[in-house]
Amino acid sequence: MRHLWSFLAGLVVAPVTWVLVTLGQDGSTRTVDRWVEVGTFNTANLIEPAVYLAVGGILLGLLGTLRVSPLGPLVAGLLLVTPYVGMFVAPFEVRDRIPDGWGVFGDPLPLELPVENGTLFLIGVLLMMAVVSRQRWRRWPRPAALALPPVA
């Protein structure tokens, strides 16, 4: 049962992470570009993108480090690596299949951004590396039973 829940978590975390990373990267880039354009800054403008990135990091951290099942990190890693690997085979087709023109909370959602700059590939490979440690996925050891003296 733990493999099923881990698999489902991987299916949910991968697209949610993609959206959160996109919002965080795009928000950070637009904020810093505005600072350069205006010649002044207000670091409070980075709070929203930082929250998106932090929530994405927390989700990935939970999926990749909890001792539940290696299936979730593997599935999420493969889902996140696939678009970038597809860029080697048919880059224009991959780009055309990524939805554009979407928005979240009034912010644009350029989903191609983390694919094109390789962030999704990096995150996917990290998740797949979490699967490699066999020791980590073993069940927790059970405490040894107390040895009682024999009854005479």
Coordinates of C-alpha atoms in Angstrom, one line a residue:
M1 CA 0.0 0.0 0.0
R2 CA 2.9 2.3 0.7
H3 CA 4.1 2.0 -2.9
L4 CA 0.7 3.0 -4.2
W5 CA 0.6 6.2 -2.0
S6 CA 4.1 7.0 -3.0
F7 CA 3.3 6.5 -6.7
L8 CA 0.3 8.8 -6.4
A9 CA 2.3 11.4 -4.5
G10 CA 4.9 11.4 -7.3
L11 CA 2.2 11.9 -9.9
V12 CA 0.8 14.9 -7.9
V13 CA 4.1 16.5 -6.8
A14 CA 5.7 16.5 -10.3
P15 CA 3.2 18.9 -12.0
V16 CA 2.7 21.0 -8.9
T17 CA 6.5 21.4 -8.6
W18 CA 6.7 22.4 -12.3
V19 CA 4.1 25.2 -11.7
L20 CA 5.7 26.4 -8.4
V21 CA 9.2 26.5 -9.9
T22 CA 7.8 28.4 -13.0
L23 CA 6.1 30.9 -10.8
G24 CA 9.1 31.4 -8.6
Q25 CA 11.6 31.7 -11.4
D26 CA 9.5 34.0 -13.5
G27 CA 8.6 36.2 -10.6
S28 CA 12.2 36.5 -9.5
T29 CA 13.4 37.3 -13.0
R30 CA 10.7 39.9 -13.5
T31 CA 11.4 41.5 -10.1
V32 CA 15.1 41.7 -10.6
D33 CA 14.7 43.0 -14.2
R34 CA 12.4 45.8 -12.8
W35 CA 15.0 46.7 -10.2
V36 CA 17.7 47.0 -12.8
E37 CA 15.4 49.1 -15.1
V38 CA 14.3 51.5 -12.3
G39 CA 17.7 51.6 -10.6
T40 CA 16.4 50.8 -7.1
F41 CA 15.1 47.8 -5.3
N42 CA 12.6 46.7 -2.7
T43 CA 13.4 43.2 -1.4
A44 CA 9.8 42.7 -0.3
N45 CA 9.0 42.2 -4.0
L46 CA 10.9 38.8 -3.8
I47 CA 8.7 37.4 -1.1
E48 CA 6.0 36.0 -3.4
P49 CA 8.5 34.2 -5.7
A50 CA 10.4 33.0 -2.7
V51 CA 7.3 31.5 -1.2
Y52 CA 6.5 29.6 -4.5
L53 CA 10.1 28.2 -4.6
A54 CA 10.1 27.3 -0.9
V55 CA 6.8 25.4 -1.1
G56 CA 8.1 23.6 -4.2
G57 CA 11.3 22.7 -2.3
I58 CA 9.4 21.5 0.7
L59 CA 7.2 19.2 -1.5
L60 CA 10.3 17.8 -3.3
G61 CA 12.1 17.4 0.0
L62 CA 9.3 15.4 1.5
L63 CA 8.9 13.2 -1.5
G64 CA 12.6 12.6 -1.9
T65 CA 13.6 12.1 1.7
L66 CA 10.8 10.4 3.5
R67 CA 11.2 6.6 3.9
V68 CA 8.0 5.6 2.3
S69 CA 8.7 4.0 -1.1
P70 CA 11.2 4.7 -3.9
L71 CA 8.3 4.7 -6.4
G72 CA 7.2 8.2 -5.8
P73 CA 10.5 10.0 -6.3
L74 CA 11.2 7.7 -9.3
V75 CA 7.9 8.6 -11.0
A76 CA 8.2 12.3 -10.2
G77 CA 11.8 12.3 -11.4
L78 CA 11.0 10.6 -14.7
L79 CA 8.1 13.0 -15.3
L80 CA 10.3 16.0 -14.7
V81 CA 13.2 14.7 -16.8
T82 CA 11.1 13.7 -19.8
P83 CA 10.4 17.2 -21.3
Y84 CA 14.1 18.1 -21.3
V85 CA 15.1 14.8 -22.7
G86 CA 12.5 15.3 -25.4
M87 CA 14.3 18.5 -26.3
F88 CA 17.2 16.3 -27.6
V89 CA 14.9 14.4 -29.9
A90 CA 12.3 17.0 -31.1
P91 CA 12.7 20.4 -29.4
F92 CA 10.1 22.2 -31.4
E93 CA 7.5 19.6 -30.9
V94 CA 8.2 19.5 -27.1
R95 CA 7.9 23.3 -27.0
D96 CA 4.7 23.3 -28.9
R97 CA 3.2 20.7 -26.5
I98 CA 3.9 22.8 -23.4
P99 CA 0.8 25.0 -22.8
D100 CA 1.3 28.7 -23.0
G101 CA -0.8 31.7 -22.2
W102 CA -1.8 30.4 -18.8
G103 CA -1.8 32.4 -15.6
V104 CA -2.1 31.8 -11.8
F105 CA -3.4 34.4 -9.4
G106 CA -2.9 37.0 -12.1
D107 CA 0.7 36.1 -12.7
P108 CA 1.8 34.7 -16.1
L109 CA 2.8 31.0 -16.1
P110 CA 5.5 30.4 -18.7
L111 CA 5.8 26.7 -18.3
E112 CA 8.5 26.4 -20.9
L113 CA 10.9 28.4 -18.7
P114 CA 12.1 25.7 -16.4
V115 CA 12.3 23.2 -19.3
E116 CA 14.4 25.5 -21.4
N117 CA 16.8 26.5 -18.7
G118 CA 17.2 22.9 -17.4
T119 CA 15.8 23.4 -13.9
L120 CA 13.2 20.5 -14.4
F121 CA 16.0 18.2 -15.6
L122 CA 18.1 19.0 -12.5
I123 CA 15.2 18.4 -10.1
G124 CA 14.2 15.2 -11.9
V125 CA 17.7 13.8 -11.7
L126 CA 18.0 14.7 -8.0
L127 CA 14.7 12.8 -7.3
M128 CA 15.9 9.8 -9.3
M129 CA 19.2 9.8 -7.3
A130 CA 17.1 9.6 -4.1
V131 CA 16.0 6.1 -5.4
V132 CA 19.5 4.7 -5.6
S133 CA 20.1 4.3 -1.8
R134 CA 18.7 0.8 -1.1
Q135 CA 19.5 1.1 2.6
R136 CA 17.2 4.1 2.8
W137 CA 14.1 2.3 1.6
R138 CA 14.3 -0.7 3.9
R139 CA 11.7 -0.8 6.6
W140 CA 12.7 0.6 10.0
P141 CA 14.2 -2.1 12.2
R142 CA 11.8 -3.4 14.9
P143 CA 13.0 -3.3 18.5
A144 CA 14.3 -6.6 19.7
A145 CA 12.0 -8.4 22.1
L146 CA 13.2 -8.4 25.7
A147 CA 14.6 -11.8 26.8
L148 CA 12.8 -12.9 29.9
P149 CA 14.5 -15.3 32.3
P150 CA 13.1 -18.8 32.1
V151 CA 10.4 -19.6 34.6
A152 CA 11.5 -22.3 37.0

